[in-house]
Amino acid sequence: MKENYFDLVFQVVRLIPEGKVTTYGAIANCLGIKSGARMVGYAMNASHTLENIPAHRVVNRNGLLTGKHHFEHPDKMKELLEKEGIVVIEDQIVDFATHFWDPGTMQI
């Protein structure tokens, strides 16, 4: 089940548009597992060895870069987001609501 769940998480993450972010909880809700944010986090931690998974676009519910320590270096997540036009100050996405993408609006 874990492997299949991770694959579903990765499918959703691949749909996040450039310049947008979503949350662990929003992905879990999209997949029908309301309290599954922690499992989404586990999937994201495992995604860094895989290609084509834009893990930098997944943040916590407040727009904090809580997953930054799972990248090659702690500033990599911020750098990738800034390349996409997202301003990050002290690990917090500025104007988070503007950049938030709700995967629940997509059909998977």
Coordinates of C-alpha atoms in Angstrom, one line a residue:
M1 CA 0.0 0.0 0.0
K2 CA 2.8 2.4 0.9
E3 CA 4.4 2.1 -2.5
N4 CA 1.0 2.7 -4.3
Y5 CA 0.2 5.7 -2.0
F6 CA 3.6 7.2 -2.7
D7 CA 3.0 6.8 -6.5
L8 CA -0.3 8.6 -6.1
V9 CA 1.3 11.4 -4.2
F10 CA 4.0 11.7 -6.9
Q11 CA 1.3 11.9 -9.6
V12 CA -0.3 14.8 -7.8
V13 CA 3.0 16.6 -7.2
R14 CA 3.8 16.4 -10.9
L15 CA 0.6 18.3 -11.6
I16 CA 1.6 21.4 -9.5
P17 CA 2.1 24.2 -12.0
E18 CA 5.4 26.1 -12.1
G19 CA 5.2 29.2 -9.8
K20 CA 2.6 27.5 -7.6
V21 CA 2.8 25.5 -4.3
T22 CA 0.6 23.1 -2.5
T23 CA 0.5 21.6 1.0
Y24 CA 0.9 18.1 2.4
G25 CA -2.6 18.3 3.7
A26 CA -4.1 19.5 0.4
I27 CA -2.5 16.5 -1.4
A28 CA -3.8 14.1 1.2
N29 CA -7.3 15.6 0.9
C30 CA -7.1 15.3 -2.9
L31 CA -6.3 11.6 -2.5
G32 CA -9.2 11.1 0.0
I33 CA -7.1 10.7 3.1
K34 CA -7.9 13.7 5.3
S35 CA -5.4 12.9 8.0
G36 CA -2.7 11.7 5.6
A37 CA -0.5 14.8 5.6
R38 CA 2.2 12.9 7.4
M39 CA 2.2 10.1 4.8
V40 CA 2.5 12.7 2.1
G41 CA 5.5 14.1 4.0
Y42 CA 7.0 10.6 4.0
A43 CA 6.5 10.3 0.3
M44 CA 8.1 13.7 -0.3
N45 CA 11.1 12.7 1.8
A46 CA 11.5 9.6 -0.4
S47 CA 11.1 11.6 -3.6
H48 CA 14.4 13.3 -3.7
T49 CA 16.1 10.4 -5.4
L50 CA 13.5 10.4 -8.2
E51 CA 13.5 12.5 -11.3
N52 CA 10.6 14.8 -12.4
I53 CA 9.1 15.2 -8.9
P54 CA 9.0 18.9 -8.1
A55 CA 9.2 18.4 -4.3
H56 CA 10.2 22.0 -3.8
R57 CA 6.5 22.9 -4.5
V58 CA 5.2 21.2 -1.5
V59 CA 5.1 23.2 1.8
N60 CA 3.4 23.1 5.1
R61 CA -0.1 24.5 5.6
N62 CA 1.3 27.9 6.6
G63 CA 3.6 28.2 3.5
L64 CA 6.8 27.3 5.4
L65 CA 9.6 25.3 3.7
T66 CA 9.5 22.5 6.3
G67 CA 11.0 20.0 3.8
K68 CA 14.1 22.1 3.0
H69 CA 16.4 19.8 4.9
H70 CA 15.7 16.9 2.5
F71 CA 17.4 18.7 -0.4
E72 CA 21.1 18.6 -1.3
H73 CA 21.5 21.7 0.8
P74 CA 19.0 23.6 3.0
D75 CA 18.7 26.6 0.6
K76 CA 18.0 24.5 -2.5
M77 CA 14.2 24.5 -2.0
K78 CA 14.2 28.3 -1.7
E79 CA 16.4 28.7 -4.7
L80 CA 14.1 26.5 -6.9
L81 CA 11.0 28.4 -5.7
E82 CA 12.6 31.8 -6.4
K83 CA 13.6 30.7 -9.9
E84 CA 9.8 30.2 -10.4
G85 CA 9.0 33.7 -9.2
I86 CA 8.0 32.9 -5.6
V87 CA 9.4 35.2 -3.0
V88 CA 10.6 33.4 0.2
I89 CA 11.7 35.3 3.3
E90 CA 13.0 33.4 6.3
D91 CA 11.6 30.1 4.9
Q92 CA 8.1 31.6 4.5
I93 CA 6.4 32.0 1.2
V94 CA 5.4 35.6 0.8
D95 CA 1.8 36.0 -0.4
F96 CA 1.2 32.3 0.2
A97 CA -2.5 32.4 -0.8
T98 CA -1.6 33.8 -4.2
H99 CA 0.8 31.0 -4.9
F100 CA -1.4 28.2 -3.4
W101 CA -2.6 25.5 -5.9
D102 CA -5.4 23.2 -4.7
P103 CA -5.0 19.8 -6.2
G104 CA -8.6 19.0 -5.2
T105 CA -9.7 21.1 -8.3
M106 CA -7.9 18.6 -10.6
Q107 CA -9.0 15.2 -11.8
I108 CA -6.4 12.6 -11.3

